[in-house]
Coordinates of C-alpha atoms in Angstrom, one line a residue:
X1 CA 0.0 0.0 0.0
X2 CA 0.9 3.4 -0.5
X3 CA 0.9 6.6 1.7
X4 CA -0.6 9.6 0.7
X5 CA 0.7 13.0 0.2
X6 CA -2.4 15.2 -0.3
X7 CA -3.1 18.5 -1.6
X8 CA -5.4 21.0 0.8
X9 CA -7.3 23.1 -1.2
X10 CA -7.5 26.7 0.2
X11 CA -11.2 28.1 -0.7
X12 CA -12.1 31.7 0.9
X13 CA -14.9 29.8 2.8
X14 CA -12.1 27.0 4.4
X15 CA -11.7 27.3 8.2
X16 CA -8.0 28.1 9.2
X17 CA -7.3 26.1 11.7
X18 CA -9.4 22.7 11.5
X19 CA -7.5 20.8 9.3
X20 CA -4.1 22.1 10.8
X21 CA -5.4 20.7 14.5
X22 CA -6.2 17.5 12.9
X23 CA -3.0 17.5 11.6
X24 CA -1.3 18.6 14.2
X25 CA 0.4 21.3 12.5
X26 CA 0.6 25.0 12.6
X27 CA -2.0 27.2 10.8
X28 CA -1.1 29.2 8.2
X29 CA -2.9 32.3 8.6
X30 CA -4.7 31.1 5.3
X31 CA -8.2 29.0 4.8
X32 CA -7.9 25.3 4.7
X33 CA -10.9 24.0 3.1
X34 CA -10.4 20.7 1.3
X35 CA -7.8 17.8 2.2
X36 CA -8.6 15.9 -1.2
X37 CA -7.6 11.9 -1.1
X38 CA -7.5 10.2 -4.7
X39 CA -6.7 10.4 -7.9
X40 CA -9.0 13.9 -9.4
X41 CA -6.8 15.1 -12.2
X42 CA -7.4 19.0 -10.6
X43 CA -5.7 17.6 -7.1
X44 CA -4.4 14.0 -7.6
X45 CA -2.3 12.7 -4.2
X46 CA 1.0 11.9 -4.9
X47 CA 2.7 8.6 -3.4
X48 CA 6.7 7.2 -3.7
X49 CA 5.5 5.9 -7.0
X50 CA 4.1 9.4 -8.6
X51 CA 0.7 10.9 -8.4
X52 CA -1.9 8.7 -7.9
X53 CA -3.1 8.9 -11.5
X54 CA 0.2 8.3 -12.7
X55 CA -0.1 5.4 -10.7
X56 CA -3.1 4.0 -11.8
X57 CA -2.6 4.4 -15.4
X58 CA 0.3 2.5 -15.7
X59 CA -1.9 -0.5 -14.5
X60 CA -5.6 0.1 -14.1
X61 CA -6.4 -3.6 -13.4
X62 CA -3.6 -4.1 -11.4
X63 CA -4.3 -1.0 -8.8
X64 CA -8.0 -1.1 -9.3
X65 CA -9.0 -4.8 -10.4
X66 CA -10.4 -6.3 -13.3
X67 CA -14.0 -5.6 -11.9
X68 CA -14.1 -2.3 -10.8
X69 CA -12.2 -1.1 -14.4
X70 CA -14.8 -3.5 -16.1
X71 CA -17.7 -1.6 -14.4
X72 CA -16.3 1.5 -14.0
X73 CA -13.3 2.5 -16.6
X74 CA -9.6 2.8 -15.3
X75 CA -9.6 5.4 -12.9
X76 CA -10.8 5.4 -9.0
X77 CA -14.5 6.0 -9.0
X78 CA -14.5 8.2 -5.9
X79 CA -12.3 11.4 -4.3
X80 CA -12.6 11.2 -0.5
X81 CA -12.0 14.7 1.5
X82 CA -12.0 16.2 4.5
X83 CA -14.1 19.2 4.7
X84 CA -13.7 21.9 7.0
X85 CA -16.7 24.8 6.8
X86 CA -15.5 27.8 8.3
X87 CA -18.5 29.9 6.3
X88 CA -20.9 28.5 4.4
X89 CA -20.7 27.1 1.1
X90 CA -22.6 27.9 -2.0
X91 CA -26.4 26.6 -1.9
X92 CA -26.2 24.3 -5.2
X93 CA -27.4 21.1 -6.6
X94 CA -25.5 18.5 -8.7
X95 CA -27.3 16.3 -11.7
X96 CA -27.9 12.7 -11.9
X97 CA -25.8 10.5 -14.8
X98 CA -28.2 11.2 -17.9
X99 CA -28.5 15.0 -17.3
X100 CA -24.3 15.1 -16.4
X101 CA -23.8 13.6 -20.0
X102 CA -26.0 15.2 -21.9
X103 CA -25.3 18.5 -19.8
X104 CA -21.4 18.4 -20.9
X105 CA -22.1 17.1 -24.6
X106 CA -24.1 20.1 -25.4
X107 CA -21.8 22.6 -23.9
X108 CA -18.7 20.5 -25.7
X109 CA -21.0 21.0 -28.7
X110 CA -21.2 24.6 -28.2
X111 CA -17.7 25.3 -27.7
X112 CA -17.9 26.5 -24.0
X113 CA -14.6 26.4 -22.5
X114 CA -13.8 24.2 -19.8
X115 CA -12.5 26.9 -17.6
X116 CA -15.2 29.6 -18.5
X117 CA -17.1 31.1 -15.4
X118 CA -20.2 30.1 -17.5
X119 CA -19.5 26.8 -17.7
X120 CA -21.9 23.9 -15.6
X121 CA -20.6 21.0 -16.6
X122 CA -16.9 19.8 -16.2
X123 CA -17.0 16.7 -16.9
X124 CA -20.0 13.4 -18.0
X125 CA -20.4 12.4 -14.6
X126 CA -22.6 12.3 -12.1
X127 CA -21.6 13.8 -8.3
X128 CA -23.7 11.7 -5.6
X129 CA -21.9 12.7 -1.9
X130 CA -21.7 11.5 1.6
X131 CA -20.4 14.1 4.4
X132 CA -20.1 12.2 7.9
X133 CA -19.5 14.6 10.5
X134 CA -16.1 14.6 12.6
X135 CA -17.1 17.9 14.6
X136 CA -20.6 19.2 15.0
X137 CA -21.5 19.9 11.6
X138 CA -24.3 22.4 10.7
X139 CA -25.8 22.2 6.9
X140 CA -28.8 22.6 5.0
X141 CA -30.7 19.8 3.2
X142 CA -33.7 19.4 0.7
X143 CA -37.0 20.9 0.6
X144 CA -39.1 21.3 4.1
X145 CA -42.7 21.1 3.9
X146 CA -44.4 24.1 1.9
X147 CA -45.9 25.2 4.7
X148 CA -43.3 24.7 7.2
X149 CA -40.9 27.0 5.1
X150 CA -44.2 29.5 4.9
X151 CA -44.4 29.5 8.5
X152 CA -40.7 30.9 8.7
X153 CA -40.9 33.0 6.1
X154 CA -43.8 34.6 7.4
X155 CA -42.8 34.9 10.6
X156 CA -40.5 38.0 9.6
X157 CA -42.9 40.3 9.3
X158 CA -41.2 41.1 5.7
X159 CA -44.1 42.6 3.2
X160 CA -41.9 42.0 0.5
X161 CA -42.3 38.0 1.3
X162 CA -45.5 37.6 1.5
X163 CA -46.2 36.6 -2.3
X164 CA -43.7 34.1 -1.8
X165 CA -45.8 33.2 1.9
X166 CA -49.4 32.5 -0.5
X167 CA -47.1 30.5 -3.3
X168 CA -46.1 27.8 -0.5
X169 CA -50.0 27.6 0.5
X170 CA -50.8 26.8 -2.9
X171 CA -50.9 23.3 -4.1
X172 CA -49.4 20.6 -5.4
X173 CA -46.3 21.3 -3.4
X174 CA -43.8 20.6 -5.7
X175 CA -45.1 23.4 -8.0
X176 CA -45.3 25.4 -5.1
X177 CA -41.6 25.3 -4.0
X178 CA -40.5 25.7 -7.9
X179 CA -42.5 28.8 -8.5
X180 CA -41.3 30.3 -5.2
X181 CA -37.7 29.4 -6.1
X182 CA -37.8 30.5 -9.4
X183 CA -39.7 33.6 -8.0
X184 CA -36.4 34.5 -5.8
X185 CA -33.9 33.6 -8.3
X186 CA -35.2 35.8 -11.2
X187 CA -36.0 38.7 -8.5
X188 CA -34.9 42.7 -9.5
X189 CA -31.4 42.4 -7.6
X190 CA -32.0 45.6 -6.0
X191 CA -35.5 44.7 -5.0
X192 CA -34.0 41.0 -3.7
X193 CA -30.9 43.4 -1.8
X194 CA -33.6 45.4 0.1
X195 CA -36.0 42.2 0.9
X196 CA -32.5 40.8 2.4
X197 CA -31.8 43.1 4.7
X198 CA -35.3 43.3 6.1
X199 CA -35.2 39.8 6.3
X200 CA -31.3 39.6 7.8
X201 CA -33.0 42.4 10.8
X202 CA -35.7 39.9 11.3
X203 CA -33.6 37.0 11.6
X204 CA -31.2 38.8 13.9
X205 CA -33.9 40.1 16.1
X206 CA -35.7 36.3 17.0
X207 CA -32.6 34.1 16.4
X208 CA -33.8 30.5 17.6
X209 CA -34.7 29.0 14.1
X210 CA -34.1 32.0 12.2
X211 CA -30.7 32.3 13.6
X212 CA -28.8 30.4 10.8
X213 CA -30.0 32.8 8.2
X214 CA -28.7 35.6 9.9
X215 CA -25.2 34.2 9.8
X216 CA -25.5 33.2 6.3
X217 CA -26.7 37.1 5.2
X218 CA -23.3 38.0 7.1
X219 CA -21.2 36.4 4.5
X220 CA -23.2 36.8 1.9
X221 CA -25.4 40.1 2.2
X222 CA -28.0 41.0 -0.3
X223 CA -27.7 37.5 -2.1
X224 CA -31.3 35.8 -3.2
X225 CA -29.9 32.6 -1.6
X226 CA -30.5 33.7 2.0
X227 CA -34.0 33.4 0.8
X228 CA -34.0 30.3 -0.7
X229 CA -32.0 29.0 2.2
X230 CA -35.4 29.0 4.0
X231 CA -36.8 26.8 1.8
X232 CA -34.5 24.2 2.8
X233 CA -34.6 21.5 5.8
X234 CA -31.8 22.9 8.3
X235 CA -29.8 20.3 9.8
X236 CA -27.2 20.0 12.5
X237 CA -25.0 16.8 12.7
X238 CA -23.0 15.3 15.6
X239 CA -19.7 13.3 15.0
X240 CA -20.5 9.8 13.3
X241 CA -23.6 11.1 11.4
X242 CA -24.0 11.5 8.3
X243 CA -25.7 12.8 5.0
X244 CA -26.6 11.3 1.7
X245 CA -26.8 14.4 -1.3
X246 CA -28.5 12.5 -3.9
X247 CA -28.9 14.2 -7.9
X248 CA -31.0 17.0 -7.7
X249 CA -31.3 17.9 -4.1
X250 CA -30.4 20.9 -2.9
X251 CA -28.1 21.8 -0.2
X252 CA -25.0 23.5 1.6
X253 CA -22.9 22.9 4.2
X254 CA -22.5 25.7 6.8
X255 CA -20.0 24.9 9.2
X256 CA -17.9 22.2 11.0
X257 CA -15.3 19.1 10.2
X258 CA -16.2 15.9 8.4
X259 CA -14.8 13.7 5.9
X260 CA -16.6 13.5 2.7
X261 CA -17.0 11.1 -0.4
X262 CA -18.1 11.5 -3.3
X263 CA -18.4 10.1 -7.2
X264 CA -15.2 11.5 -9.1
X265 CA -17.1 14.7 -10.5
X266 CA -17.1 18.4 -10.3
X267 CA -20.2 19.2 -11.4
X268 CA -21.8 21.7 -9.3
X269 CA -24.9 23.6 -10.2
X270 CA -25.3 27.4 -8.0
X271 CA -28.5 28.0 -6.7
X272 CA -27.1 31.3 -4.6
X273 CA -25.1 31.9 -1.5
X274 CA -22.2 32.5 -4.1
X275 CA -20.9 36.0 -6.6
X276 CA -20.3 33.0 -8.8
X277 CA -22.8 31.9 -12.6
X278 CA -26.3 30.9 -11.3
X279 CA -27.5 29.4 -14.5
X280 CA -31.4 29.3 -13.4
X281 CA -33.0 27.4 -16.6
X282 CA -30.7 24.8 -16.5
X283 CA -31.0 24.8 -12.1
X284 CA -35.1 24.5 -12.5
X285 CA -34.5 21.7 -14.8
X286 CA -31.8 20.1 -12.3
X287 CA -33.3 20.3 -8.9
X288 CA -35.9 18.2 -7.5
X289 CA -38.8 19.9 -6.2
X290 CA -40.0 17.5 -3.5
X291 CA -40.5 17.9 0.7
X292 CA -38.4 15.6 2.8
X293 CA -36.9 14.7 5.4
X294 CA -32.8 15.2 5.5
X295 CA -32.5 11.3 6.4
X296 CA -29.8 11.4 9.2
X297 CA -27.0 8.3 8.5
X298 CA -26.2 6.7 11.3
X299 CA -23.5 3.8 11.0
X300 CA -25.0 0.1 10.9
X301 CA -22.4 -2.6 12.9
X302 CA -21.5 -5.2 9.6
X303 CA -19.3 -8.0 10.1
X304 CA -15.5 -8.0 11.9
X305 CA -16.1 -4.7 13.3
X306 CA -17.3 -2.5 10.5
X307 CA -19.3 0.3 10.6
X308 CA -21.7 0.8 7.3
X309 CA -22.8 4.3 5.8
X310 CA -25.3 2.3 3.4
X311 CA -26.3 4.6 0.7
X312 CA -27.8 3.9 -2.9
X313 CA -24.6 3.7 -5.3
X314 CA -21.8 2.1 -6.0
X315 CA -18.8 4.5 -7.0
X316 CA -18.1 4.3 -3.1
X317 CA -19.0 2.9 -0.1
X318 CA -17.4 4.5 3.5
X319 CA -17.6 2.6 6.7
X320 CA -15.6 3.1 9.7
X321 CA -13.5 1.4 12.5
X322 CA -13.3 2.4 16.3
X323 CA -10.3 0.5 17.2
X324 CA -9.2 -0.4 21.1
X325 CA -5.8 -0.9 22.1
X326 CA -4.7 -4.4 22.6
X327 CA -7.9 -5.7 20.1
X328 CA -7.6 -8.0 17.5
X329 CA -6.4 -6.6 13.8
X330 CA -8.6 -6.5 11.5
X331 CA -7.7 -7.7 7.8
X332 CA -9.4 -5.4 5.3
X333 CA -8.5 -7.1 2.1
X334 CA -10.6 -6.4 -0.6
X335 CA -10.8 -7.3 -4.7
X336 CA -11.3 -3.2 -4.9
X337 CA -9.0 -0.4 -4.4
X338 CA -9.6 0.8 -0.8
X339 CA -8.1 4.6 1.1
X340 CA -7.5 4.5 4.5
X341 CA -8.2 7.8 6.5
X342 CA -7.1 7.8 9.7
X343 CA -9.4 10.7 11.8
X344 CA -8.3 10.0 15.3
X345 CA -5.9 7.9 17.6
X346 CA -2.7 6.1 16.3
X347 CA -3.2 3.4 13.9
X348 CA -1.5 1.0 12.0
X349 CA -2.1 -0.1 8.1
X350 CA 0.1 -2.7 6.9
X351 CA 4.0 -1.4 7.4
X352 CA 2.3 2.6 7.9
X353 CA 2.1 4.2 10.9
X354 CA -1.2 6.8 11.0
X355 CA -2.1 9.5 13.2
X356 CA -5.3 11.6 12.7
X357 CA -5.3 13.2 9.3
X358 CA -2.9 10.5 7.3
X359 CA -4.3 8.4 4.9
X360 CA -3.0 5.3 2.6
X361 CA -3.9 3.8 -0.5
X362 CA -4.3 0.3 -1.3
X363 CA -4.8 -1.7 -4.4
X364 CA -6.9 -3.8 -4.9
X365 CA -6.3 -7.5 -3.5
X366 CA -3.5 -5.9 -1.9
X367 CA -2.8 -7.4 2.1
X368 CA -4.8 -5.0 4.5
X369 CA -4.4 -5.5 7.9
X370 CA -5.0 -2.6 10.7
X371 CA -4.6 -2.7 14.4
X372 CA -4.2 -0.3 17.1
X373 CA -6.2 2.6 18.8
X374 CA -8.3 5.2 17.1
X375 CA -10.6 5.9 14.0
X376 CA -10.1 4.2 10.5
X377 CA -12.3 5.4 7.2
X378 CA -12.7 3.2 4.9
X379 CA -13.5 4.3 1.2
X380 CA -14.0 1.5 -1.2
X381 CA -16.5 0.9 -4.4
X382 CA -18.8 -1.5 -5.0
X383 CA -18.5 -4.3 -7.6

């Protein structure tokens, strides 16, 4: 198996000093959003051998196995992170498999630049994610009940939000919430500032639920997203759960530590919360306009001493470890290519010593064997 050297990315919304604590390394001075594990092209981990593509392209079915280049092509079907929310992130969606293909054919077709600020689609792929919370870990996550989301709303005392307050009466509910979004979205920017504001006062004023949208108008005053924000579910995780984003639901995390997974995209799709392209056609024809619940993750015990985060696909699959001194070891070999993210204690992977933060690579059929006392993810795929 490999270590891993891995790049942190250093996004204006990053917290400073989470990921250096984990670490156990001095802060910068600098935001430290993104510790990315795997083999992205924009951010691959490097290893003794090379980068991790490097690595895998010189043998795909030797690193990854015959199946999972067989189901999946030769490159790792997942990029694992850890995630540290010092502000919140932009309110967005990303698109299920069909609309991620035909999304990035058209705008190939069109001659949109990869790199343009216009641009939706970076790649054909589809960008399912699973955040499990390390810290207390704040976010927002799909639709709330029409009415529930009325009830806030109205409960500012804004005139400018009523209209939006008789929409979320209406029925069905599903047209409801997409008129009231689309409502927000397409908005006179200076009418949308003003109706912020008010609405920022209000939220400041009676805190308890409204309190999260005051924060969020503090980093991003005047933008339409603070509205739509209270159309979401807000949800705050402690360590060990988690959250399942599936295509088309909307979301953002706000704050805290966790380690994420997710299919080996970059499509993102803004919905607000962000000075960067809100493409609003192609977001209404993205986002699923249904009420639910956030569905809380909670770890389910599986054989040896695994811990499951079961979710609905099969470009990865995360589980854990909680690992006492003096227990047995525990083999993890597996016919897949597996990362090993140590989050807590001191634990050892085959010939690698790991403290919180330090992470390995292992091909697949590749001896895995861990031991000693902490907290071992385990990113894998499913074949």
């Amino acid at each position: 198996m490999d270590r891993l050297d891995n790049a942190i990315r250093p996004y204006a919304w990053g917290s400073p000093t989470a990921i250096p604590h984990l670490l156990g390394v001095e802060p910068t001075g600098e935001p430290q959003a993104e510790m990315w594990m795997g083999a992205h092209p924009g951010a691959p981990s490097r290893t003794a051998r090379g980068t991790l593509v490097d690595v895998i392209d010189a043998d795909p079915k030797g690193e990854l196995g015959a199946e999972t280049v067989a189901k999946f092509g030769p490159q790792l079907p997942f990029l694992l992170k850890i995630l540290a929310a010092g502000a919140p992130l932009s309110l967005q969606v990303h698109p299920d498999l069909e609309q991620a293909r035909d999304g990035y054919a058209d705008e190939e077709r069109r001659g949109i630049p990869l790199d343009a600020p216009d641009r939706n689609y970076k790649d054909a792929n589809h960008k399912p994610e699973l955040i499990c919370a390390l810290t207390e870990f704040d976010g927002l996550c799909g639709f709330r009940d029409p009415v529930q989301a009325a009830g806030l709303l109205a409960g500012l005392g804004v005139d400018s939000l009523k209209p939006y307050v008789d929409l979320l009466h209406a029925h069905p509910a599903d047209a409801a919430l997409r008129e009231v979004l689309t409502a927000i979205l397409t908005a006179d920017p200076r009418e949308m500032a003003r109706t912020v504001a008010e609405a920022t006062a209000a939220c400041t004023r009676l805190g308890g639920d409204h309190a999260p949208y005051a924060d969020l108008a503090h980093h991003y005053p005047g933008d339409p997203g603070v509205i739509a924000a209270m159309l979401l579910n807000h949800v705050r995780l402690q360590p060990g759960e988690a959250l399942f984003l599936g295509a088309g639901i909307p979301h953002a995390y706000l704050s805290g530590l966790g380690v994420e997974i997710m299919a080996n995209s970059d499509n993102v799709l803004r919905c607000g919360l962000t000075p960067k392209h809100v493409d609003v056609p192609e977001l209404l024809r993205i986002v699923r306009f249904e009420a639910s619940e956030p569905g809380v993750l909670r770890p389910e015990a599986s054989a040896g001493g695994e811990e499951v985060y079961e979710t609905p696909i099969d470009e990865f699959r995360l589980s854990r470890y909680v690992l006492s001194e003096g227990g047995a070891a525990h083999d993890l070999t597996r016919d897949t290519p597996q990362i090993l993210l140590c989050t807590a204690g001191s634990v050892t992977a085959g010939e690698h010593r790991l403290g919180p933060g330090r992470s390995v690579f292992v091909p697949a059929d590749e001896k895995a064997e861990i031991s000693g006392a902490g907290t071992i993810f385990r990113a894998t795929v499913i074949v």
